[in-house]
Coordinates of C-alpha atoms in Angstrom, one line a residue:
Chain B
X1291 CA 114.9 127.1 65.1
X1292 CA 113.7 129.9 63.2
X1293 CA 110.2 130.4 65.5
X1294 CA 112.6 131.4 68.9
X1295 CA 109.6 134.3 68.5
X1296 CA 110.1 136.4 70.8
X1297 CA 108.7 134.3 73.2
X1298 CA 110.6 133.7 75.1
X1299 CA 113.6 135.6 74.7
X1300 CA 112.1 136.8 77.5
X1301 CA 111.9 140.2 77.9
X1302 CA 112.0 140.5 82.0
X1303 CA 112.9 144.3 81.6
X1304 CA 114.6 144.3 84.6
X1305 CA 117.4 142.1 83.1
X1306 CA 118.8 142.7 80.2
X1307 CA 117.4 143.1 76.9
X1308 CA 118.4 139.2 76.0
X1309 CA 116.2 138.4 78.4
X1310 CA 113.4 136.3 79.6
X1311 CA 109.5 137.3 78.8
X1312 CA 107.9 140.7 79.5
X1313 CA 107.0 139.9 82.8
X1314 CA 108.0 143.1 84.0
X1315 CA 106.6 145.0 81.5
X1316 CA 103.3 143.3 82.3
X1317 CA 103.4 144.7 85.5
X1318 CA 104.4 148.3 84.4
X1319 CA 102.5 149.2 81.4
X1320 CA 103.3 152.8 81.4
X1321 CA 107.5 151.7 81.2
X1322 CA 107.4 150.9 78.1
X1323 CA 104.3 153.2 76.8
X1324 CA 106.4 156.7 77.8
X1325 CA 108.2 157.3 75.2
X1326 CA 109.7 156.4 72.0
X1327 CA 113.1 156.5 73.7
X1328 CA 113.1 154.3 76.4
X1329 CA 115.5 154.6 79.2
X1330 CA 117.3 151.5 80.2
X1331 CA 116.2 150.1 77.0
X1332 CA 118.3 147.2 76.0
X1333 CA 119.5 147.8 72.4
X1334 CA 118.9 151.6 72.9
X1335 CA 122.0 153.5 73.1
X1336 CA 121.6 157.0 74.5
X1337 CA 122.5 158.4 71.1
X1338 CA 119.4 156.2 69.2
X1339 CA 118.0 158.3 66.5
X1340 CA 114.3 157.8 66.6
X1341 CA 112.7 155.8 64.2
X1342 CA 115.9 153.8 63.0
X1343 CA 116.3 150.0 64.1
X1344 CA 118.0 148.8 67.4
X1345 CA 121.3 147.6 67.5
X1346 CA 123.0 145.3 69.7
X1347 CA 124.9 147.4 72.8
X1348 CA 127.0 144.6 74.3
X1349 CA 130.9 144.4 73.2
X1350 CA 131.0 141.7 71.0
X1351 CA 133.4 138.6 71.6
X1352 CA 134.8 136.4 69.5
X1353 CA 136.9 133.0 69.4
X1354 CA 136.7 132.0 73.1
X1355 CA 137.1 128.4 72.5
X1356 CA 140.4 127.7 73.2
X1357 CA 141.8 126.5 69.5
X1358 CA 143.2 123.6 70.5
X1359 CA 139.6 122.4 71.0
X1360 CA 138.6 122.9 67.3
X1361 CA 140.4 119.2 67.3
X1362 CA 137.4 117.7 68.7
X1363 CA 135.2 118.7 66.2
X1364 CA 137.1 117.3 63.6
X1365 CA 137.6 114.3 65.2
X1366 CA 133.3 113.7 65.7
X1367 CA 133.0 114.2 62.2
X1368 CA 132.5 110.7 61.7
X1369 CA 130.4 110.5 64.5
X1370 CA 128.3 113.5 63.1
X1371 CA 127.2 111.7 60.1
X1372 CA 126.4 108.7 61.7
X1373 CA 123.6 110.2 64.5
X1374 CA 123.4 113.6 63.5
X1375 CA 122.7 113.7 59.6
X1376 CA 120.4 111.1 60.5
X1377 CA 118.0 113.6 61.4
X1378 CA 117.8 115.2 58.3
X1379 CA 115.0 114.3 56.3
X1380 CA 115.7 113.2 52.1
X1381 CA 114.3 115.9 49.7
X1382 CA 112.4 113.7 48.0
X1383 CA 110.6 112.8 51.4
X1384 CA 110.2 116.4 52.5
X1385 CA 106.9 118.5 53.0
X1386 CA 106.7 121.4 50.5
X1387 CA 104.7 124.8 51.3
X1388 CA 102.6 123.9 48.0
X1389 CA 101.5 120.9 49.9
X1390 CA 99.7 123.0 52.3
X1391 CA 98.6 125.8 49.8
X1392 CA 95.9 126.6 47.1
X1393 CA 97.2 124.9 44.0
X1394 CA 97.7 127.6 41.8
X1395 CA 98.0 125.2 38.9
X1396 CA 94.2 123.4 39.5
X1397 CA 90.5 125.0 38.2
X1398 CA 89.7 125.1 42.3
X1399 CA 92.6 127.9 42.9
X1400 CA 90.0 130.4 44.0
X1401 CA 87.8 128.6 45.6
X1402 CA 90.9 127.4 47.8
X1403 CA 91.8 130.7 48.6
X1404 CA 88.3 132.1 49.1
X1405 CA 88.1 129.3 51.9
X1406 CA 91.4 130.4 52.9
X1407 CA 90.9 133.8 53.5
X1408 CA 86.9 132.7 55.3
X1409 CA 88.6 131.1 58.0
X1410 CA 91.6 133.3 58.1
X1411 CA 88.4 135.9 59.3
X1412 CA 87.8 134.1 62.3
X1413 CA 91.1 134.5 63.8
X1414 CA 91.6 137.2 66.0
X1415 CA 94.3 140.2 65.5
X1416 CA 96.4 139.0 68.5
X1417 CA 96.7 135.7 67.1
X1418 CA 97.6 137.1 63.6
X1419 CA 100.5 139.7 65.2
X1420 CA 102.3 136.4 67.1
X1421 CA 101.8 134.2 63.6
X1422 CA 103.5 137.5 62.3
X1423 CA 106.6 137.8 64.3
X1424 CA 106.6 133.9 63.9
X1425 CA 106.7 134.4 60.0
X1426 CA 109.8 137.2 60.5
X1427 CA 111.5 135.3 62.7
X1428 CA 111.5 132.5 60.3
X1429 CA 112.3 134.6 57.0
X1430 CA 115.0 135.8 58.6
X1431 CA 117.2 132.8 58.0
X1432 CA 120.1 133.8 56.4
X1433 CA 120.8 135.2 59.4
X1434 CA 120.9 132.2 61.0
X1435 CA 122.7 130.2 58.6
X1436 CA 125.6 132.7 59.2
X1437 CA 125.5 132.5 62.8
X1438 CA 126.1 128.4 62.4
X1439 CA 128.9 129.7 60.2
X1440 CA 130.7 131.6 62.5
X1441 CA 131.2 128.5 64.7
X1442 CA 134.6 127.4 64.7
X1443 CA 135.6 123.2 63.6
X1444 CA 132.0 123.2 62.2
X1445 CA 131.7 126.2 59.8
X1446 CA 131.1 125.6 56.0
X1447 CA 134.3 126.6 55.5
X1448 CA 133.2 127.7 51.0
X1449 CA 129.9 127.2 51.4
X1450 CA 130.1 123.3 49.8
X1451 CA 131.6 121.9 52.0
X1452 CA 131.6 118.1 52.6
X1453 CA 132.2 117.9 56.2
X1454 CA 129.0 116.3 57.9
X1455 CA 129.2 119.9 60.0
X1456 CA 128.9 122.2 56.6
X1457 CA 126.2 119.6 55.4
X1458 CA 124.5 119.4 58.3
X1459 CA 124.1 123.3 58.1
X1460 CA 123.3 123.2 54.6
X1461 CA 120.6 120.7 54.8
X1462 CA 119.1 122.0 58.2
X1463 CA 119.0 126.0 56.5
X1464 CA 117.0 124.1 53.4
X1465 CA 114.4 122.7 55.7
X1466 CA 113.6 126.0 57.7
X1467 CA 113.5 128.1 54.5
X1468 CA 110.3 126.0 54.0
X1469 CA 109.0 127.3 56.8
X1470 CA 109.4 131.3 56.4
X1471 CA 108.0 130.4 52.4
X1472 CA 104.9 128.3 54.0
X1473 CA 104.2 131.4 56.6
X1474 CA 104.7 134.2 54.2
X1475 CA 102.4 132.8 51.6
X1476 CA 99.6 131.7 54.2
X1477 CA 99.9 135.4 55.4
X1478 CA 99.7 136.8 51.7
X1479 CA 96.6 135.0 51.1
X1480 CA 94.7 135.6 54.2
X1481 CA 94.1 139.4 53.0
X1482 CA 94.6 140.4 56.9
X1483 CA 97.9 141.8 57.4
X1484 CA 99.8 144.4 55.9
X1485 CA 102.7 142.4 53.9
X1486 CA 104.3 145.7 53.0
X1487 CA 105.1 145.8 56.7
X1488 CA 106.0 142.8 56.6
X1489 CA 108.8 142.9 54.2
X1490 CA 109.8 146.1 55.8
X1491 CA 110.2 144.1 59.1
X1492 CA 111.8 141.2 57.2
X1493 CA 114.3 143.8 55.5
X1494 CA 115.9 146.1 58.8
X1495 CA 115.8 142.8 60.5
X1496 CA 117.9 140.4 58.1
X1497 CA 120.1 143.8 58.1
X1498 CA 120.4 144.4 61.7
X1499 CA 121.4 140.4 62.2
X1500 CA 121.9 139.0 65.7
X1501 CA 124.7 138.5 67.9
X1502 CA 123.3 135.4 70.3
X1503 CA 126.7 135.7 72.0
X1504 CA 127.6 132.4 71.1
X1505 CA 131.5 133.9 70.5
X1506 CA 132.2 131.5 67.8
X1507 CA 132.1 128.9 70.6
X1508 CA 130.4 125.5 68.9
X1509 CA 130.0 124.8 72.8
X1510 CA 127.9 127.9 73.0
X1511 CA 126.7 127.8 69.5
X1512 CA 125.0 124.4 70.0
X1513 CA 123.7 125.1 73.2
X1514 CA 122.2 127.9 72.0
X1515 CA 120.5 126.1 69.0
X1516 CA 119.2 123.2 71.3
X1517 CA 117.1 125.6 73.6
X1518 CA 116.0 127.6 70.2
X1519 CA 114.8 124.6 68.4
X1520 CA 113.3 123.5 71.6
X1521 CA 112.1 127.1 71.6
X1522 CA 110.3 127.0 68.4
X1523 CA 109.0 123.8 68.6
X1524 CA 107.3 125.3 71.8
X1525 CA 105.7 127.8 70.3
X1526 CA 105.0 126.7 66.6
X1527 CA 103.1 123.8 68.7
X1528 CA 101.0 126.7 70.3
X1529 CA 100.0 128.4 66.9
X1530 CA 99.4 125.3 66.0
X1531 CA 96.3 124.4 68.8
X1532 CA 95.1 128.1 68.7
X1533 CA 94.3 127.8 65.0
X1534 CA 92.7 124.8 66.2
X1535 CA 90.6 126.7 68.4
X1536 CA 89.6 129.2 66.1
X1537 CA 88.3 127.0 63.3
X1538 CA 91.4 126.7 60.9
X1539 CA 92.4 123.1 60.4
X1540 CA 94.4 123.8 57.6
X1541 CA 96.6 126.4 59.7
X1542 CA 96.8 124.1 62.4
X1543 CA 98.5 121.8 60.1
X1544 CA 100.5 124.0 58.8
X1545 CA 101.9 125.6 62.2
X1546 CA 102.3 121.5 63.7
X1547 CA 104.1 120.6 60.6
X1548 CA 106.4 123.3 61.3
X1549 CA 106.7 122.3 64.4
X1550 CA 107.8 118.9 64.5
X1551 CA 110.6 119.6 61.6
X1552 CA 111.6 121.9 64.8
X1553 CA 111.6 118.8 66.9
X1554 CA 113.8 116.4 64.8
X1555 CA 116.2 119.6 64.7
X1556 CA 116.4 119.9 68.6
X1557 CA 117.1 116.4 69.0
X1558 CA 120.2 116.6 66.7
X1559 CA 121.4 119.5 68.2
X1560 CA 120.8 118.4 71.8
X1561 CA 122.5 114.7 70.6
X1562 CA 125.4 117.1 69.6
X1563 CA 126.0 118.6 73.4
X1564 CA 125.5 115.3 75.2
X1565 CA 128.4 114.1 73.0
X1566 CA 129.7 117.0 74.1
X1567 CA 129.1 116.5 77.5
X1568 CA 130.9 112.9 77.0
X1569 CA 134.0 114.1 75.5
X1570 CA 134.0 117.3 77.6
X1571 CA 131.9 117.5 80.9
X1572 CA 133.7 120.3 82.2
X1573 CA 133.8 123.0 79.1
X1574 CA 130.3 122.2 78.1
X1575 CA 128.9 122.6 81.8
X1576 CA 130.8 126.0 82.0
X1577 CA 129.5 126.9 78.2
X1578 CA 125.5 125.7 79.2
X1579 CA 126.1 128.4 82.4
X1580 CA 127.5 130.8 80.5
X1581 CA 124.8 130.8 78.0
X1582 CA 122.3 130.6 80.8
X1583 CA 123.8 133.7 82.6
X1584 CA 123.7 135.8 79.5
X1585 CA 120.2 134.5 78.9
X1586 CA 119.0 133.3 75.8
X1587 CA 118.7 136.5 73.4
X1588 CA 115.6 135.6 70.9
X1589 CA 116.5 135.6 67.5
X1590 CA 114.7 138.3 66.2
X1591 CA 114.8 140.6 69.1
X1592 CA 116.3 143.8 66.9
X1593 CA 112.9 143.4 64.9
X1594 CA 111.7 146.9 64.0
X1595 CA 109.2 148.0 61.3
X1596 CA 110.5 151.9 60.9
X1597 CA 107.2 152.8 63.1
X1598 CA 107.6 150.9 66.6
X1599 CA 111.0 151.5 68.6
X1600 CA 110.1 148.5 70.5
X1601 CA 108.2 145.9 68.3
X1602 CA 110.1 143.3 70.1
X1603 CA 108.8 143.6 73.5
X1604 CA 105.4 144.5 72.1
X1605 CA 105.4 141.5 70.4
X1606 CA 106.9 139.3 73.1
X1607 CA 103.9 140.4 75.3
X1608 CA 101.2 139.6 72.8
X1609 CA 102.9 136.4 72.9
X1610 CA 103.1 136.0 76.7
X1611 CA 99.4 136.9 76.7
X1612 CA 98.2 134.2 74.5
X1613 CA 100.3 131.8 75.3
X1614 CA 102.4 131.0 72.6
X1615 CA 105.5 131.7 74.5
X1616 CA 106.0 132.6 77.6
X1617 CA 108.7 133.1 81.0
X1618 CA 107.2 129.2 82.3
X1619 CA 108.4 127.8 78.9
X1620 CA 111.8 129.6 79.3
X1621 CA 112.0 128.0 82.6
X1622 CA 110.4 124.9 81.3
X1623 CA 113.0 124.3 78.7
X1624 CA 116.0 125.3 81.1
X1625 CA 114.8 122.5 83.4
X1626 CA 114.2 119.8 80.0
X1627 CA 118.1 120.5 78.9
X1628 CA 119.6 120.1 82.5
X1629 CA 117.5 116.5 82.3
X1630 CA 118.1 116.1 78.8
X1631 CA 121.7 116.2 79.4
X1632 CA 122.2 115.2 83.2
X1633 CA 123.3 117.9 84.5
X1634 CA 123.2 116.8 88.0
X1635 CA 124.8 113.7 87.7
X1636 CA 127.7 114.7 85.5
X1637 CA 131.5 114.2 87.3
X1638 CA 134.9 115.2 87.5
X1639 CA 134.8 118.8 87.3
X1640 CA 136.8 121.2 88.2
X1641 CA 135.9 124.2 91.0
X1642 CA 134.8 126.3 88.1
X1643 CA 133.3 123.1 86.4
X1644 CA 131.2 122.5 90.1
X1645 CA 129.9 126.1 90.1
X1646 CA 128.4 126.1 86.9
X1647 CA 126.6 122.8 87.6
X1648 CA 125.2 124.4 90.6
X1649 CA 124.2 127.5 88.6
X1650 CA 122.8 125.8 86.3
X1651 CA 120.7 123.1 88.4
X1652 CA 119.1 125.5 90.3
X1653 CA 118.3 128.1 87.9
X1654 CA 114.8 127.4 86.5
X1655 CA 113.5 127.4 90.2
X1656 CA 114.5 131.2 90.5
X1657 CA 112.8 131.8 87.0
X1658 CA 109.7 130.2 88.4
X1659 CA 109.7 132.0 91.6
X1660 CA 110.0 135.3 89.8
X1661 CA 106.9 134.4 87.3
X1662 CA 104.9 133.4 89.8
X1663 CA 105.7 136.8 91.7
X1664 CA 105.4 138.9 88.2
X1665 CA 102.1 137.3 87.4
X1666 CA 100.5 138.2 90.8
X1667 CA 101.4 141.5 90.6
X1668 CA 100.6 142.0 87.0
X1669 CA 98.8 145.0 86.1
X1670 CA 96.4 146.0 83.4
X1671 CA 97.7 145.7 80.0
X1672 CA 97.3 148.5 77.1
X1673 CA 96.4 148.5 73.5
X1674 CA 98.9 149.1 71.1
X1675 CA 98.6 149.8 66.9
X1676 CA 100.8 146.9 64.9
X1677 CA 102.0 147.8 61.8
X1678 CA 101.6 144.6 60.6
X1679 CA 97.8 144.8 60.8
X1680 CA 97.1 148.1 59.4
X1681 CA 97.1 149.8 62.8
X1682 CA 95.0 147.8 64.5
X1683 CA 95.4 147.9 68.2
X1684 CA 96.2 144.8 70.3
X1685 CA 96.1 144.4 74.3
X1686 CA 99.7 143.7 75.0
Chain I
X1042 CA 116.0 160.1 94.5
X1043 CA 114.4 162.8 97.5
X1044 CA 113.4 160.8 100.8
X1045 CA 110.2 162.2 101.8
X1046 CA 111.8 164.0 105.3
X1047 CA 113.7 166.0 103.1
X1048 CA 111.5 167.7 100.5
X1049 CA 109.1 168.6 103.2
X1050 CA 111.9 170.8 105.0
X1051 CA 112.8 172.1 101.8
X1052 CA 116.0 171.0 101.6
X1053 CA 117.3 169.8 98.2
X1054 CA 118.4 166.7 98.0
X1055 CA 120.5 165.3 94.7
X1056 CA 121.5 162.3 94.3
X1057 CA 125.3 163.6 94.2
X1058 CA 128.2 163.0 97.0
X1059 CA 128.4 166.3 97.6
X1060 CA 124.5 166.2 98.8
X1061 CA 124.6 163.1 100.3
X1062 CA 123.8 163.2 104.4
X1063 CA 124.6 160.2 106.7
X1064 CA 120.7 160.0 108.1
X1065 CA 119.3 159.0 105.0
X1066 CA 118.7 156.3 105.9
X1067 CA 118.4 154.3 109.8
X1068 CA 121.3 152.2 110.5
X1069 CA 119.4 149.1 110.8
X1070 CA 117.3 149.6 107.5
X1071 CA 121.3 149.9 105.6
X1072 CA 122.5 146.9 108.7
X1073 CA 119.2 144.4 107.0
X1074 CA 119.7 145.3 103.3
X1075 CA 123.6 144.5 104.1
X1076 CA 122.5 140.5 105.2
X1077 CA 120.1 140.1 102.5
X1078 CA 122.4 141.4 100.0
X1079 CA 124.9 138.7 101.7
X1080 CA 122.5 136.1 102.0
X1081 CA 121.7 136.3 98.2
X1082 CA 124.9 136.2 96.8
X1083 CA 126.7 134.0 99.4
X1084 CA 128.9 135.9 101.0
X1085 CA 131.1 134.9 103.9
X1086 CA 129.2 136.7 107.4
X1087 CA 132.2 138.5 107.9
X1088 CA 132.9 140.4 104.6
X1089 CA 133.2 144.0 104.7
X1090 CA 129.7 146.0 102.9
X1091 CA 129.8 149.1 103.3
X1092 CA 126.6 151.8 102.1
X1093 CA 128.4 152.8 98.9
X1094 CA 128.9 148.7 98.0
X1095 CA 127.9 148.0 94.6
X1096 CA 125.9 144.9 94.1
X1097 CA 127.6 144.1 90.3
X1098 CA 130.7 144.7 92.5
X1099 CA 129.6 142.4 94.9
X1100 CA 129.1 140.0 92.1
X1101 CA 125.2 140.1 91.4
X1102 CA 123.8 139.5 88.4
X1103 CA 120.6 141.4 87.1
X1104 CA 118.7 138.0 88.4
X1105 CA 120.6 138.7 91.9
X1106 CA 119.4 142.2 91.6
X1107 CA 115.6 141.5 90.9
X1108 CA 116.0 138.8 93.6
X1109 CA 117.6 140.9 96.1
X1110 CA 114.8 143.4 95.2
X1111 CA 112.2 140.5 96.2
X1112 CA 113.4 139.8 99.2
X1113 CA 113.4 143.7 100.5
X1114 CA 109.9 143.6 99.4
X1115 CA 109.0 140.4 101.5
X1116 CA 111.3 142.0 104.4
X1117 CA 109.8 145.3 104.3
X1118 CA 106.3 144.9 103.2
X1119 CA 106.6 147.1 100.5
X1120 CA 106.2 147.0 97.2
X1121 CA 109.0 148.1 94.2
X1122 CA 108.3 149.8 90.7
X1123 CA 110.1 148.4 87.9
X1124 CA 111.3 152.1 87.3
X1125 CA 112.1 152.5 90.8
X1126 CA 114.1 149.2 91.4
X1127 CA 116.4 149.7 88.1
X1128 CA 117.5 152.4 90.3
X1129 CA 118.9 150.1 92.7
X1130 CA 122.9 149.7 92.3
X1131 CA 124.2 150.1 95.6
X1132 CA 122.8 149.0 99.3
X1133 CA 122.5 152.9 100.3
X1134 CA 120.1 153.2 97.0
X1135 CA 118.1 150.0 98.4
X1136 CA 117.8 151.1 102.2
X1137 CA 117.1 155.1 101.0
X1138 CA 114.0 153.6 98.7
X1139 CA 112.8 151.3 101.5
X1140 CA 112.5 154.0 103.6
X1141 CA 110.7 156.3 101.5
X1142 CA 108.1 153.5 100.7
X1143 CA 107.3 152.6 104.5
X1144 CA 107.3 155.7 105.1
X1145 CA 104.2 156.4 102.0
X1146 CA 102.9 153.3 103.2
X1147 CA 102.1 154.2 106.6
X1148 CA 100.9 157.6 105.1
X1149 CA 98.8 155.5 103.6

C-alpha cells in the first residue's frame, strides 16, 4: 500500500485536495507557482503560517458503522484466516532488502556500490524525485498501521492480538516495512539525493499522519486499502520499467519486487470487500460511493519538507508527467474494482443502495472525459527546485 | 468579478448585494446556464433555480461543478481559467463570467 505516491491521489485542483491528479494544475502553471500561500489550497487554512506542514481541513468523523455491524467481522474471522492470511507470505520465504543490496559483509562491498551509484548516474532527476516520494510514502508506515487500527471489529485490539484481523495487520505492516528499508538504502547509496531532506520529509510527514476518511468504517477502511494497494502496485510497476529504460536492472528488480508484494496485498483486501459485498450488498455499495465521492486522498498528501508548501502537488505532477501515476490510472482502477467486485450486477438494494451503484458505475467515464479535456488543454509546464535533490529543478 | 460594460463606464462594480444590478447578465445567458445546471444534476424540468441558486445547494459535487463548467464551455465557446471557474458557486456567477468571456472573445 505504502507507494499510493501521490499519483494518483489525484490532485485535479479544482476538486478537493483528496483528489484525483494535477490535471488542473497542468493546465494552469502559474496557480500553483504564485505564491507560497495558495488560495483554495486544500490543506491550507487561511491562518497557515508559512513554512510549517499542511494539515488536514475537513471535520473529522468517526464510528459511522453502525455497531451492531462490528458482529460481522467477528463472525468472518474464521473465514479471514482461511483466504485472507493466505496471502501472507512465511518469513522464512520472504525477500529481504539485503537481498537486493551491496553485501556489506563480502570483499566486493565497494565494488557493488561503485556499480551502484554508475548506474544510479544515468537516471534522470525527475525519475529520482517520484522514486523519492515513493520512498516517503513508504517509510511512512506507522502511519498506516494505525490507520488499519482505527477500524472497528478488525483493530489489534493490544497490539498481539490473535484475531486473524490483528495478524493480518501485523504481518501485512512487516512486509511493507521491507519496502521503505529497501528504498531508503538504495537512495543512500546512489550519492544523488539529499537524504537529510529526506528524513526531514519522512519526519513532519509520519507527524502530520493522514485522515483517508475511512471514519473507522472497515467498509471504508477496506475499500480504501484495495484501490491503494491496487494504487501502489500501479506505480511501483512503472518505477519498475523506467529503471528498465535507463539502464538499472538491479533497480528494476527492486521497484517490481515491491510491486508484486503490493499485488498479493490488493487481492486480500479486495477478497475482503467481495465478502463484503456477499454478506452486505447494500452497506458496501453505499461505503465504495462514499469513498468514491470523497475521492481517494493519497497517503502521503500532507508531505512537506520545511521548504515547499506544496511538495505534494509538485510531486504528483512530476509523477503525472512521467507516467508513474497518473488521472487514467485513477480512473483505470475505479473501473477494475467495480469489475473486480460486480458492481453492476449486484441485487436487492435499497433506493439509497440503487443510487450508489449508479454512482459508482458510471463514474470512471466522467474521470476519463475530464482527462481527455485537461490533457488537450494542458499548458506549458515550469521548473521547480526539489529539496530532495539538492535544488535541482524539475519540469513539473 | 467586473463585467467588461461596466468598468468601461466607470462604474464600480463589487461583487456585494448591495452592488449587484439585474443586467448583468442577458436573461437567456442566466435561462441556458439554469438547464445545464439541471441537466447535470438531474433535476426535475420544473424545479425552481433562481440567479442566486447555489450549485452545492443544488446538490453538485466539485465533479458536478467542473462538469457543469465543461458544458458552458462546449455551450458557449469559451474557454474557463482554473482560477476563474473556482469562482463559480452560483448560476449568476456562471452566466456573469460567460458573458464577460464572449464578450473578450469577440474583442478578440
Amino acid at each position: 500500500m505504502a507507494l499510493q505516491l501521490n499519483h494518483l491521489s489525484f490532485q485535479f485542483h479544482k476538486f478537493t485536495s483528496f483528489s484525483p491528479p494535477p490535471m488542473a494544475s497542468i493546465r494552469s502553471p502559474t496557480v500553483f507557482m504564485a505564491s507560497t500561500l495558495r488560495s483554495g489550497s486544500k490543506e491550507v487554512e487561511n491562518l497557515k503560517k508559512p513554512f510549517s506542514p499542511p494539515r488536514e481541513v475537513h471535520v473529522q468523523v468517526t464510528h459511522s458503522m453502525p455497531p451492531q455491524k462490528i458482529e460481522i467481522f467477528k463472525s468472518m474471522e474464521n473465514w479471514a484466516e482461511q483466504n485472507i492470511l493466505v496471502h501472507l507470505k512465511p518469513v522464512e520465504k520472504s525477500w529481504q532488502p539485503q537481498d537486493f543490496l551491496p553485501d556489506p559483509a563480502s570483499d566486493g562491498f565497494h565494488e557493488q556500490v561503485k556499480e551502484l551509484r554508475k548506474r544510479a548516474k544515468e537516471l534522470p532527476d525527475d525519475y529520482f524525485v517520484v522514486l523519492v516520494g515513493d520512498m516517503i510514502t513508504e517509510e511512512a508506515l506507522p502511519t498506516y498501521q494505525t490507520m488499519l487500527n482505527t477500524l472497528d471489529g478488525v483493530r489489534d485490539e493490544t497490539g498481539a492480538s490473535l484475531t486473524s484481523w490483528a495478524i493480518w495487520t501485523r504481518a501485512w505492516t512487516a512486509e511493507e516495512n521491507r519496502h521503505g528499508d529497501l528504498l531508503n538504502k538504495y537512495l543512500y547509496l546512489s550519492g544523488r539525493v539529499d537524504m537529510r531532506q529526506i528524513e526531514k520529509t519522512i519526519q513532519y510527514l509520519i507527524g502530520s499522519g493522514m485522515d483517508p476518511r475511512t471514519e473507522n468504517s472497515p467498509y471504508l477502511g477496506f475499500i480504501y486499502t484495495s484501490f491503494q494497494e491496487r494504487a501502489t502496485f500501479i506505480s511501483h510497476g512503472n518505477t519498475a520499467r523506467l529503471a528498465k529504460e535507463h539502464g538499472d536492472i538491479k533497480l528494476a528488480q527492486i521497484c517490481g519486487t515491491i510491486a508484486s508484494d503490493e499485488k498479493r496485498h490488493e487481492t486480500a483486501y479486495t477478497k475482503i470487500v467481495e465478502k463484503l459485498f456477499e454478506i452486505d450488498p447494500d452497506g458496501t455499495v453505499v461505503a465504495f460511493a462514499d469513498m468514491m465521492r470523497k475521492k481517494i486522498s493519497m497517503p502521503a498528501h500532507l508531505m512537506y519538507d520545511g521548504r515547499d508548501d506544496n511538495l505534494f502537488d509538485h510531486f504528483s505532477a512530476v509523477a503525472q508527467r512521467l507516467g508513474v501515476y497518473t488521472a487514467k490510472d485513477y480512473a483505470d482502477i475505479l473501473e477494475f474494482l467495480v469489475g473486480r467486485w460486480n458492481v453492476e450486477k449486484v441485487t436487492g438494494l435499497s433506493g439509497d443502495g440503487r443510487k450508489a451503484q449508479d454512482y459508482v458505475c458510471g463514474l470512471a467515464p466522467r474521470f476519463r472525459k475530464l482527462e481527455e479535456r485537461a490533457q488537450g488543454r494542458a499548458k506549458e509546464a515550469p521548473t521547480i527546485p526539489f529539496s530532495w535533490i539538492f535544488d535541482r529543478e524539475v519540469k513539473l | 468579478m467586473v463585467t467588461v460594460g461596466w468598468t468601461k463606464s466607470g462604474f464600480p462594480s463589487l461583487r456585494t448585494s448591495r452592488f449587484r444590478v439585474s443586467c448583468s447578465a442577458k436573461p437567456e445567458t442566466v435561462q441556458k446556464v439554469c438547464e445545464i445546471v439541471k441537466k447535470q444534476l438531474a433535476l426535475p424540468a420544473e424545479s425552481e433555480l433562481t440567479p442566486e441558486s447555489k450549485f452545492a445547494a443544488l446538490g453538485a459535487d466539485s465533479l458536478d461543478t467542473v462538469e457543469i463548467v465543461m458544458s458552458l464551455e462546449e455551450e458557449f465557446g469559451i474557454s474557463v481559467e482554473e482560477e476563474s471557474s473556482q469562482n463559480i458557486t452560483t448560476v449568476q456567477e456562471a452566466a456573469d463570467l460567460i458573458e464577460k468571456l464572449v464578450q473578450k472573445k469577440s474583442e478578440a
